[in-house]
PDB file of C-alpha atoms in Angstrom:
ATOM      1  CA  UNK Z   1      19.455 -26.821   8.832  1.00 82.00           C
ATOM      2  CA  UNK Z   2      19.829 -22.909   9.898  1.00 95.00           C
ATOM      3  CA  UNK Z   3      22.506 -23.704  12.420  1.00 98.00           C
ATOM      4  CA  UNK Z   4      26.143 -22.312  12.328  1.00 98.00           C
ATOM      5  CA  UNK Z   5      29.441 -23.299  13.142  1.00 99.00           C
ATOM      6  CA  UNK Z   6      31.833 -20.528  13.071  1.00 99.00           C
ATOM      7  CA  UNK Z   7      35.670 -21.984  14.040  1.00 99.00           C
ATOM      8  CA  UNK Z   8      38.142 -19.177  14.048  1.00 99.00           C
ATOM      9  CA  UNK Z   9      42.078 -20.376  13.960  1.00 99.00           C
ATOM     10  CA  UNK Z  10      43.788 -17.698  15.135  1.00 98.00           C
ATOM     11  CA  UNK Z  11      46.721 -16.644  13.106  1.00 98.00           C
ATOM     12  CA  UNK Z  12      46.754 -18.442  10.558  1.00 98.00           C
ATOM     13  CA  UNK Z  13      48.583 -17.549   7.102  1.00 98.00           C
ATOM     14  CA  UNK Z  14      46.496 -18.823   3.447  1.00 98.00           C
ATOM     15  CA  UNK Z  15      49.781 -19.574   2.606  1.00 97.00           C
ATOM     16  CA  UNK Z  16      49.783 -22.283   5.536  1.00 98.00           C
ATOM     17  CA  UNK Z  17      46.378 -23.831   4.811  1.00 98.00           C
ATOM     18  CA  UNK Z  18      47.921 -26.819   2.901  1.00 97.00           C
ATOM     19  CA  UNK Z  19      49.665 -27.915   6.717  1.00 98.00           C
ATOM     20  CA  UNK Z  20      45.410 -28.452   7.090  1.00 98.00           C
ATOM     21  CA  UNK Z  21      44.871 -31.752   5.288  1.00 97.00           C
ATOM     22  CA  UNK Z  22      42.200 -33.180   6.573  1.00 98.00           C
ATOM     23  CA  UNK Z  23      40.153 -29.898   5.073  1.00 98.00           C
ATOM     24  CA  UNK Z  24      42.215 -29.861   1.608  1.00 98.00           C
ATOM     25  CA  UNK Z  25      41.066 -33.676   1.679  1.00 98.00           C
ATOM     26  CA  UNK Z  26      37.249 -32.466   2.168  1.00 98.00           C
ATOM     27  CA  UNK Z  27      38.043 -30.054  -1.106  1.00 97.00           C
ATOM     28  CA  UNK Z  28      39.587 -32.347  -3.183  1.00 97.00           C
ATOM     29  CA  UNK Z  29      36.058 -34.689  -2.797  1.00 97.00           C
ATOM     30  CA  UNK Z  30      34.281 -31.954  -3.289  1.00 96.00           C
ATOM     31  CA  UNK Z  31      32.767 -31.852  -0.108  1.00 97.00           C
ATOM     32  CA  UNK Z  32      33.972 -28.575   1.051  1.00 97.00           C
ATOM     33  CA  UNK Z  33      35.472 -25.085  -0.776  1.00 96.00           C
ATOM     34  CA  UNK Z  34      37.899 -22.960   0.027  1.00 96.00           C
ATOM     35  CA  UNK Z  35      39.078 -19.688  -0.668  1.00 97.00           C
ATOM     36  CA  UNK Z  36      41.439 -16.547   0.406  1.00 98.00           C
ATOM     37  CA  UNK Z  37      40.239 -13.823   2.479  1.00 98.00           C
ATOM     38  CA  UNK Z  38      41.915 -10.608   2.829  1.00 98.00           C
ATOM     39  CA  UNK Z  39      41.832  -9.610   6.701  1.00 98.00           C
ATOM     40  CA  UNK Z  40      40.629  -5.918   7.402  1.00 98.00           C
ATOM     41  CA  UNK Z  41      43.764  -3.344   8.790  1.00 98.00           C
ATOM     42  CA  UNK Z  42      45.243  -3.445  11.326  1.00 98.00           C
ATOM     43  CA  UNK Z  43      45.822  -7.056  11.245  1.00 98.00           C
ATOM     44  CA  UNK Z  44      45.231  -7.403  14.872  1.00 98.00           C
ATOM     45  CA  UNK Z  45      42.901 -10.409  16.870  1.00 98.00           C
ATOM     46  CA  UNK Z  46      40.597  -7.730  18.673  1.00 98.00           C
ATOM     47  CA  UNK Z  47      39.835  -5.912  15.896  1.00 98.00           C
ATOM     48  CA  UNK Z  48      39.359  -8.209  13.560  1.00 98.00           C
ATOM     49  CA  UNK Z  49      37.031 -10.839  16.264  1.00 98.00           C
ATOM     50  CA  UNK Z  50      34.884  -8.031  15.650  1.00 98.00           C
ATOM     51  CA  UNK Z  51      35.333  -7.642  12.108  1.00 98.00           C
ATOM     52  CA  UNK Z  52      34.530 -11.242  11.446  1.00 98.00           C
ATOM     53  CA  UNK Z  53      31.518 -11.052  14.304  1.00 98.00           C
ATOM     54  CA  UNK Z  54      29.578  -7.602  13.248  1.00 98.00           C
ATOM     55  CA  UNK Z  55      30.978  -7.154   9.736  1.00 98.00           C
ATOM     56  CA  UNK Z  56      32.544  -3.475  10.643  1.00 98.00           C
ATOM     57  CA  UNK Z  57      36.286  -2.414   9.774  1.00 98.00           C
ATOM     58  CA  UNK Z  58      38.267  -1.827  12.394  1.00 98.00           C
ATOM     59  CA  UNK Z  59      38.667   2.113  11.513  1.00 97.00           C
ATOM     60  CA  UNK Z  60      34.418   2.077  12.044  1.00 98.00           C
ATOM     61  CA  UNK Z  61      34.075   0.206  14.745  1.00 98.00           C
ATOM     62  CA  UNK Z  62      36.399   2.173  16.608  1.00 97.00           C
ATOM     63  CA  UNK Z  63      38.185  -1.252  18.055  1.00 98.00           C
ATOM     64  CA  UNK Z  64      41.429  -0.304  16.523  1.00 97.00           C
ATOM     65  CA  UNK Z  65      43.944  -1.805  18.379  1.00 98.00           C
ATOM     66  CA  UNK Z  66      43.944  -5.271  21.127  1.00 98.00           C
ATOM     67  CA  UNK Z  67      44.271  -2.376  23.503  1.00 97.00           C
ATOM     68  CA  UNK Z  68      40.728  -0.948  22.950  1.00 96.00           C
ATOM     69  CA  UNK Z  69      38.792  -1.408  26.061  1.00 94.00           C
ATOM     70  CA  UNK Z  70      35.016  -2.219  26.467  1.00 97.00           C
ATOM     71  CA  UNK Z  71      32.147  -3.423  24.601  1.00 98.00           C
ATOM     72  CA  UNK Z  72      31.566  -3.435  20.933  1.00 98.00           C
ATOM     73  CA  UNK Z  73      29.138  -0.499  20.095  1.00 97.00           C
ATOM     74  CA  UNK Z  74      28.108  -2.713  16.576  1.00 97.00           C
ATOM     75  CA  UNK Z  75      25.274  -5.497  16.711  1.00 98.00           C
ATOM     76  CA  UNK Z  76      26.492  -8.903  16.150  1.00 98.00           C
ATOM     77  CA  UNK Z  77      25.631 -12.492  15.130  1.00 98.00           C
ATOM     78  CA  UNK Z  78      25.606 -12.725  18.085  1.00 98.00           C
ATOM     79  CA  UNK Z  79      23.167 -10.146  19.026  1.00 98.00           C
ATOM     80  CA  UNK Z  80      21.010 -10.850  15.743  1.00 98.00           C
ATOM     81  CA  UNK Z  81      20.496 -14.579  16.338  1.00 98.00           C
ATOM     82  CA  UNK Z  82      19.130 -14.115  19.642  1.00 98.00           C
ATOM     83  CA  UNK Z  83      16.904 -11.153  18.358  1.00 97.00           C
ATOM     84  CA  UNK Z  84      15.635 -14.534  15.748  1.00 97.00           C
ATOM     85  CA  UNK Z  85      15.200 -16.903  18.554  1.00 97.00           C
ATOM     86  CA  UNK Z  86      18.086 -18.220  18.639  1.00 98.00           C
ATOM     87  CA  UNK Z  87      20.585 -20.132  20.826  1.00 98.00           C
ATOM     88  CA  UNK Z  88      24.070 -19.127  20.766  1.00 99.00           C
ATOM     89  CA  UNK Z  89      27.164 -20.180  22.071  1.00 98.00           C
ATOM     90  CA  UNK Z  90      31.225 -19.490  22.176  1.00 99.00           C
ATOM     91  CA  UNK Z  91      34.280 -21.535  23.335  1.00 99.00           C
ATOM     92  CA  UNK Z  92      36.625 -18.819  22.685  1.00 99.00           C
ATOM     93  CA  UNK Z  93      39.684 -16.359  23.781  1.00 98.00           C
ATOM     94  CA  UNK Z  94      38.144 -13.546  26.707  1.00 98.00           C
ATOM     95  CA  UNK Z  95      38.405 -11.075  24.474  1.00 98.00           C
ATOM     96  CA  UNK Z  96      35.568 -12.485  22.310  1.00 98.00           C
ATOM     97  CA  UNK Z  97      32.964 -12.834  26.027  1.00 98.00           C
ATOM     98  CA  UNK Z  98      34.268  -8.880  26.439  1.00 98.00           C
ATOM     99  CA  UNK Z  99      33.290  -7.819  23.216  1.00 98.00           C
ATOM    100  CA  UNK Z 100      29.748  -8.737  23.705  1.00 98.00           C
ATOM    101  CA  UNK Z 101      28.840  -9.855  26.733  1.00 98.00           C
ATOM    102  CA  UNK Z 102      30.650  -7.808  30.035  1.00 98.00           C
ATOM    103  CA  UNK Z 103      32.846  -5.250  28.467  1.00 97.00           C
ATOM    104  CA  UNK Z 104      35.026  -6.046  30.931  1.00 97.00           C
ATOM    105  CA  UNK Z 105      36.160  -9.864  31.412  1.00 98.00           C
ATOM    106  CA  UNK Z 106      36.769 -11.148  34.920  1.00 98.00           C
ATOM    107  CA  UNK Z 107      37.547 -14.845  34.783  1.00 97.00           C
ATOM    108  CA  UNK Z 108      36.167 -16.023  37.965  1.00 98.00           C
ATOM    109  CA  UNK Z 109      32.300 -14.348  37.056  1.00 97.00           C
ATOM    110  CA  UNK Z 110      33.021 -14.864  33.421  1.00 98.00           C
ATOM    111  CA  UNK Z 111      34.697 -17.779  32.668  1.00 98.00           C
ATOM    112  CA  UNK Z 112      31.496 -19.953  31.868  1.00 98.00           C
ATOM    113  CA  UNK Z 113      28.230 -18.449  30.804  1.00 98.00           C
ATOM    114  CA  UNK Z 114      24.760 -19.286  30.937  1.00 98.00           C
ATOM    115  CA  UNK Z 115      22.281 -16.412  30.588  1.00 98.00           C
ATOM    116  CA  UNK Z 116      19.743 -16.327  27.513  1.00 96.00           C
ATOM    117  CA  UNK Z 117      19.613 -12.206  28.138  1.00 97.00           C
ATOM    118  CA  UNK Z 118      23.103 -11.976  26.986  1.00 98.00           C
ATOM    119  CA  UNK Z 119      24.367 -11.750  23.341  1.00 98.00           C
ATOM    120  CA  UNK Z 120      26.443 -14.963  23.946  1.00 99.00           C
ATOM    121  CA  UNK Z 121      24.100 -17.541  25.927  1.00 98.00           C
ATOM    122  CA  UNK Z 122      26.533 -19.818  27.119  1.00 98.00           C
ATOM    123  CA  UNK Z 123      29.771 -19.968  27.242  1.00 98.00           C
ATOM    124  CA  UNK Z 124      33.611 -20.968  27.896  1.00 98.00           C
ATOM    125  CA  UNK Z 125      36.376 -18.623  28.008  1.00 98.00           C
ATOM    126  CA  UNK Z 126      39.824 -18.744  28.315  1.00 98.00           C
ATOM    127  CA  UNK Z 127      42.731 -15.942  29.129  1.00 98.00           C
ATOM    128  CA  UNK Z 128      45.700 -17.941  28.442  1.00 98.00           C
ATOM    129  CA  UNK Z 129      47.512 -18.191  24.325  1.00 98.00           C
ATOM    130  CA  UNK Z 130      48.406 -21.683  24.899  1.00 98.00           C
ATOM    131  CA  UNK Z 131      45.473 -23.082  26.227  1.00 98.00           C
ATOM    132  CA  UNK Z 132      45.388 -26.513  24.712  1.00 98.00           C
ATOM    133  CA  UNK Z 133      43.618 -26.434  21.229  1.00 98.00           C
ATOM    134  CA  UNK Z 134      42.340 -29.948  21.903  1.00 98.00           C
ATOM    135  CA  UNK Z 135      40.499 -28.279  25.485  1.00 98.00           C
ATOM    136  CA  UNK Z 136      38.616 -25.550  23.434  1.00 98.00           C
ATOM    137  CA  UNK Z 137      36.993 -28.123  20.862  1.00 98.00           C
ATOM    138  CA  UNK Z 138      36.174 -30.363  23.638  1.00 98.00           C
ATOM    139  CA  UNK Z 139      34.274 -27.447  25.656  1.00 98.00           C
ATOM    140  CA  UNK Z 140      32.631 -26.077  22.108  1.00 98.00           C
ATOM    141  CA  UNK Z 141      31.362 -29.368  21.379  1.00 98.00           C
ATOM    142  CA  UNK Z 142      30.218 -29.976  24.727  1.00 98.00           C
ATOM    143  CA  UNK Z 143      28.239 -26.565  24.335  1.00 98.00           C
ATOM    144  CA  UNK Z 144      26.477 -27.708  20.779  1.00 98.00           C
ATOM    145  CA  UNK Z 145      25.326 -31.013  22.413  1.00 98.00           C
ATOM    146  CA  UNK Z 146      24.281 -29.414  25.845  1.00 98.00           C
ATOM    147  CA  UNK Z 147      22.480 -26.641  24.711  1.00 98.00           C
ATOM    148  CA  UNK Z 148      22.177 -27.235  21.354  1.00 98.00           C
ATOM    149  CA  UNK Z 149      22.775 -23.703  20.111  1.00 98.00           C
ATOM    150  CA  UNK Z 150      22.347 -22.561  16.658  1.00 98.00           C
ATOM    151  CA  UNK Z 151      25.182 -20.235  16.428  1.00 99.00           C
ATOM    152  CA  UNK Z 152      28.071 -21.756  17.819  1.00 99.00           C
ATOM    153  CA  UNK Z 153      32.311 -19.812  17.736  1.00 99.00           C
ATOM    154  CA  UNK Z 154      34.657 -22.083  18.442  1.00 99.00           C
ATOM    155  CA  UNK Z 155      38.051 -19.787  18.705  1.00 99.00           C
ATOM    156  CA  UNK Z 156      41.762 -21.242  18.924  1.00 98.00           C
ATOM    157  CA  UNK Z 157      44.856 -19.720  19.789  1.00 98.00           C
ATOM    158  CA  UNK Z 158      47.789 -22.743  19.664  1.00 98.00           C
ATOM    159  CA  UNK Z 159      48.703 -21.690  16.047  1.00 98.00           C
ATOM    160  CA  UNK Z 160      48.734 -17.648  16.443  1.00 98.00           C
ATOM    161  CA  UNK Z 161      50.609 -18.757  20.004  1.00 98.00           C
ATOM    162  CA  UNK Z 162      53.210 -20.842  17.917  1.00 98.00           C
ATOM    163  CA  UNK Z 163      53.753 -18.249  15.375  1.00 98.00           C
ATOM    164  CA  UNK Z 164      54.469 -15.266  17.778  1.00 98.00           C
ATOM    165  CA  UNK Z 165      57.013 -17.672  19.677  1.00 98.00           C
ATOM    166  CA  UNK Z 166      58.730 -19.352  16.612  1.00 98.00           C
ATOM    167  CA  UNK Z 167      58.028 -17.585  13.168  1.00 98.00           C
ATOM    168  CA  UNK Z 168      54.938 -17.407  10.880  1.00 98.00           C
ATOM    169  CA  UNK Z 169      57.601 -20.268   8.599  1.00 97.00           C
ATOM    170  CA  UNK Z 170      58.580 -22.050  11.557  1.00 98.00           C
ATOM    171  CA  UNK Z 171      58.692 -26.225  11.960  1.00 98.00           C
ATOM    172  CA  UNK Z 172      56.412 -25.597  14.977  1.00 98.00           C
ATOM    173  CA  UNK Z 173      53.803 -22.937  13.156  1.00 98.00           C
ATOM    174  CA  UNK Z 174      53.721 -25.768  10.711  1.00 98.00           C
ATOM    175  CA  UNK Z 175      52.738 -28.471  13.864  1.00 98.00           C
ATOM    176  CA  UNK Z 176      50.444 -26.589  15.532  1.00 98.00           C
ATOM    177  CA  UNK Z 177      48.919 -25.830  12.177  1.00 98.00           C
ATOM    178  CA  UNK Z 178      48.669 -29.829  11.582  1.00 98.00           C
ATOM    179  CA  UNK Z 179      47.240 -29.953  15.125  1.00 98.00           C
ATOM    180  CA  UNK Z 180      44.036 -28.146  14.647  1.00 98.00           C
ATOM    181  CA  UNK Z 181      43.723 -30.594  11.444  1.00 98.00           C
ATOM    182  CA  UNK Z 182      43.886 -33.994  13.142  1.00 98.00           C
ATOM    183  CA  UNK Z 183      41.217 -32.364  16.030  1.00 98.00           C
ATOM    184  CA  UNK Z 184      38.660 -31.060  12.966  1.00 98.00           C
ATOM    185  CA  UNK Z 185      39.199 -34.163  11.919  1.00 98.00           C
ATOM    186  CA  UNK Z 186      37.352 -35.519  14.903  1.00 98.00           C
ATOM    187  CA  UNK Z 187      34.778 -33.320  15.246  1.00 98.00           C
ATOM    188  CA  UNK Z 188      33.724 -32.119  11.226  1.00 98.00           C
ATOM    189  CA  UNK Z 189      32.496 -35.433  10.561  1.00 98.00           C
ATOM    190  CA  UNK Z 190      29.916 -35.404  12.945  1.00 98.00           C
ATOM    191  CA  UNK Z 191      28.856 -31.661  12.379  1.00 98.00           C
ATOM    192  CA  UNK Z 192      28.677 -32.710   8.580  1.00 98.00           C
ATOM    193  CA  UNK Z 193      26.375 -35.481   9.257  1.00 98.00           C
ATOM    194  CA  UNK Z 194      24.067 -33.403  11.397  1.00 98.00           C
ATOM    195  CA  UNK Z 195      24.017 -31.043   8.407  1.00 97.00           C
ATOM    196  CA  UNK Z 196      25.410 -27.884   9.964  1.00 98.00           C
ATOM    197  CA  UNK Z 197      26.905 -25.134   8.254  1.00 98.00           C
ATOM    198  CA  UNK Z 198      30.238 -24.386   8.621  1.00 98.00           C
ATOM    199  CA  UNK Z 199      32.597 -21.696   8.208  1.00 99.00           C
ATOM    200  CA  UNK Z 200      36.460 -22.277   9.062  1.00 99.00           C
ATOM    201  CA  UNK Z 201      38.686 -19.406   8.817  1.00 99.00           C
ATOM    202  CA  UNK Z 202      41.337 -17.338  10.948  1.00 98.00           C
ATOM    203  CA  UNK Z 203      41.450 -13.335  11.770  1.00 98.00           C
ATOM    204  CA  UNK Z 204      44.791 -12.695  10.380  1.00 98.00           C
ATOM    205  CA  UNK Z 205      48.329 -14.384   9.368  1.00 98.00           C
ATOM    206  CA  UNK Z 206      51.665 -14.197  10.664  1.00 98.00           C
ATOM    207  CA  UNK Z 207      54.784 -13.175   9.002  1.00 98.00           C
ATOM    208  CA  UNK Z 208      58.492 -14.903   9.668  1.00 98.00           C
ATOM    209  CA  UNK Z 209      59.230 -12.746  12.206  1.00 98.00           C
ATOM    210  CA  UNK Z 210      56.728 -13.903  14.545  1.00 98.00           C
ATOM    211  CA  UNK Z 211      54.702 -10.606  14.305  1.00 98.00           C
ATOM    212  CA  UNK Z 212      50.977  -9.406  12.451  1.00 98.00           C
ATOM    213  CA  UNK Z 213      49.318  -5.692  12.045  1.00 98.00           C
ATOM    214  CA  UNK Z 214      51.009  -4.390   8.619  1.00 97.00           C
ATOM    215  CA  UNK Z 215      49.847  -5.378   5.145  1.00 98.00           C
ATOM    216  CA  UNK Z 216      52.084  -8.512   3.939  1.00 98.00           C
ATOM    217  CA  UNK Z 217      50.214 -11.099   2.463  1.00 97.00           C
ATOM    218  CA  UNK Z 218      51.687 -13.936   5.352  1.00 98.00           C
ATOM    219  CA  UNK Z 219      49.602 -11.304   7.419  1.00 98.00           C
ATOM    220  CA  UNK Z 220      46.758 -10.611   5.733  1.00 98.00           C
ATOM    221  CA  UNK Z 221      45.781 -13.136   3.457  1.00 98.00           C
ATOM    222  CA  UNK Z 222      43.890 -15.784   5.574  1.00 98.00           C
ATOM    223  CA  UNK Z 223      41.915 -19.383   4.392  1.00 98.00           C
ATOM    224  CA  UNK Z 224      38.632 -19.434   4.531  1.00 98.00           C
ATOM    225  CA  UNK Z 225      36.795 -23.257   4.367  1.00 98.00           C
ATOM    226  CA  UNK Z 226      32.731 -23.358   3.625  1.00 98.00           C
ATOM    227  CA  UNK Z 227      30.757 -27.130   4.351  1.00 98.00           C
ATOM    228  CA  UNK Z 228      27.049 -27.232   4.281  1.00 98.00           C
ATOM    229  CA  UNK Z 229      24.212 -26.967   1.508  1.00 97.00           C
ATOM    230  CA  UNK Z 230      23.672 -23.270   1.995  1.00 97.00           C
ATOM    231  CA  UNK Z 231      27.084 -23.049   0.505  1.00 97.00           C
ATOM    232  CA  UNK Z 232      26.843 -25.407  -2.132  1.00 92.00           C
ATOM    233  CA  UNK Z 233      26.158 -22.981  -4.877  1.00 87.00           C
ATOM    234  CA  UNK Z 234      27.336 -19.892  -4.429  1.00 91.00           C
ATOM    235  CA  UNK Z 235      29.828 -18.225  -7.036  1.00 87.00           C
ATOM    236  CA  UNK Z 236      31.957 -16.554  -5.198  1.00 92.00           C
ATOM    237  CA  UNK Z 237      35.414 -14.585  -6.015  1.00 88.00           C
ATOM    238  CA  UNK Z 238      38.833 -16.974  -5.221  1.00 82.00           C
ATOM    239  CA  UNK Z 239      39.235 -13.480  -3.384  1.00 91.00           C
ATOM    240  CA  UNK Z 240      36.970 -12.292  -0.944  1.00 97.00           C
ATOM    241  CA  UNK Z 241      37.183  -9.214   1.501  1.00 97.00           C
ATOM    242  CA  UNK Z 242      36.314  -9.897   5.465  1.00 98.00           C
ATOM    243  CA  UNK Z 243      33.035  -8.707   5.684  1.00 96.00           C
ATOM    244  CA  UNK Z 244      32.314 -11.952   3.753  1.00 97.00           C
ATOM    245  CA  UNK Z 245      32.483 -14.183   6.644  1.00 98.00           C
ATOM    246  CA  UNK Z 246      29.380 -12.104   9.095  1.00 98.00           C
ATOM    247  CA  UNK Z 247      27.108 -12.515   5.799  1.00 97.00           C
ATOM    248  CA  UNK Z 248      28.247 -16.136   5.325  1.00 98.00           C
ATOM    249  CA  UNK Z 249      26.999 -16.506   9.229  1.00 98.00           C
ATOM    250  CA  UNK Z 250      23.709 -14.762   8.475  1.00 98.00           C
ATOM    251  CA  UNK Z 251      23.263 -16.929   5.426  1.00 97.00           C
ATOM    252  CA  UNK Z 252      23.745 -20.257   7.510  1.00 98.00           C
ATOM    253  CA  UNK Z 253      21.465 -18.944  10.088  1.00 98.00           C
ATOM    254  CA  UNK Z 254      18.825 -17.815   7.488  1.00 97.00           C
ATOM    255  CA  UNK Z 255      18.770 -14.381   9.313  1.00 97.00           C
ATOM    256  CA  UNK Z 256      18.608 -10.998   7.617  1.00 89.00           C
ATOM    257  CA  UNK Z 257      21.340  -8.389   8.609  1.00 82.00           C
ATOM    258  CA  UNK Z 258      19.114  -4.988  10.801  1.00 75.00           C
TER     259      UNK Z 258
END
C-alpha cells in the first residue's frame, strides 16, 4: 500500500534506542530494521523538521536556527503528495503547521486543520514541550482513521522535553524514552496489519547536559526504524545521512521527488 507513516521522536539519542523495546523486539523477528542516522548541523528541531520533511540541509534551506521565522521556501512531502493526489495529515509540534502551512502559527486559527488547498490537509497542533505523548498518538490516529490520509507525521516532544530538563543519560530521559515504546506498542500493530509503511526516527539527540546543536554523537547520531514491504529489501548502509528519511517517504508513497 503507498501510504506513509512518518513518527518523529523528538530528541532522541541512537545510543538510547535500546530503552525502545517493543521496536528492538520487531527487529529481533525480523519484522522491522533499524539503523543510525546522522542528523544534519545544527542539531536543532526547526531545522532539522525541515530537513527530514524537504530533504534540504539546514545551511540551504536557510532555516538555520529554531529562531528562523516563516515558511519553508523548499517543497515538501508534504507539498508533493498532494501534487499526487494525495491526503495528508500531521499531529505534530506548531512549528511543523508553520513550516508549511501559515508561516506564522496562531493556535486559536491553527490549532486543527482541515483544508485540502493546504500542504498539510488536516491537522492537530500543539505549542506546549510536555504535551502528553499519549494525546499526540491518540489525535494522529484519530486523523488516519477519519480522513484516511496517505501521508500521515505523527511528532512527539515528551522525550526531547525530558532530556532538556534532566540530562540526555538521565533515569527520566530513559522513562520517557520507554514511554513512547509501550504507546507504539499500541498503535504499530494495527498500522502493520493494514500494511502501511513506516518510518520511526527522531531529528536529533541530546547530550548529558541536557542540551543539542554541536556535533557529539549523543547529539547527532539518531535511530532510525523501517516496517513495511517497500522496505523489505533494500541494502542500505548501518550509516545513513538525513536526507535518507524524505526519499524513504517518497518511496512509501510511490512518488517521484520534482
Amino acid at each position: 500500500m503507498d501510504k506513509v507513516i512518518l513518527v518523529i521522536i523528538d530528541g532522541l539519542s541512537y545510543r538510547m534506542k535500546k530503552y525502545m523495546g517493543y521496536l528492538e523486539a520487531l527487529c529481533e523477528d525480523k519484522k522491522a530494521q533499524c539503523h543510525c542516522v546522522k542528523s544534519k548541523l545544527p542539531t536543532l528541531s526547526k531545522p532539522l523538521y525541515n530537513m527530514l520533511l524537504t530533504g534540504v540541509s539546514p545551511i540551504k534551506s536557510g532555516i538555520r536556527s529554531n529562531n528562523i521565522k516563516g515558511k519553508s521556501k523548499d517543497e515538501s512531502i508534504f507539498d508533493l503528495a498532494v501534487k499526487n493526489g494525495k491526503k495528508t495529515g500531521a499531529a505534530a509540534y506548531y512549528w511543523i503547521e508553520e513550516l508549511y502551512n501559515s508561516g506564522s502559527f496562531d493556535p486559536i486559527k491553527n490549532m486543527e486543520v482541515e483544508n485540502k488547498d493546504l500542504p498539510i490537509n488536516f491537522g492537530r497542533f500543539y505549542w506546549e514541550d510536555n504535551f502528553p505523548d499519549s494525546h499526540v498518538f491518540i489525535q494522529g490516529e484519530r486523523l488516519r482513521i477519519k480522513y484516511d490520509v496517505d501521508f500521515l507525521v505523527i511528532h512527539s516532544m515528551n522525550v526531547d522535553d525530558s532530556g532538556h530538563k534532566h540530562g540526555g543519560l538521565s533515569n527520566e530521559y530513559r522513562k520517557s524514552i520507554s514511554k513512547v515504546s509501550d504507546i507504539l506498542a499500541i498503535h504499530l500493530p494495527k498500522w502493520i496489519e493494514e500494511n502501511y509503511q513506516i518510518i520511526i526516527t527522531s531529528d536529533h539527540g541530546m547530550d548529558i547536559y541536557g542540551n543539542h546543536g554541536g556535533t557529539t554523537k549523543l547529539e547527532s547520531y539518531v535511530p532510525m526504524w523501517l516496517i513495511g514491504d517497500k522496505f523489505e529489501n533494500l541494502k542500505l548502509d548501518d550509516y545513513l545521512s538525513q536526507d535518507i528519511v524524505f526519499s524513504l517517504c517518497c518511496k512509501g508513497l510511490g512518488i517521484e521527488k520534482s
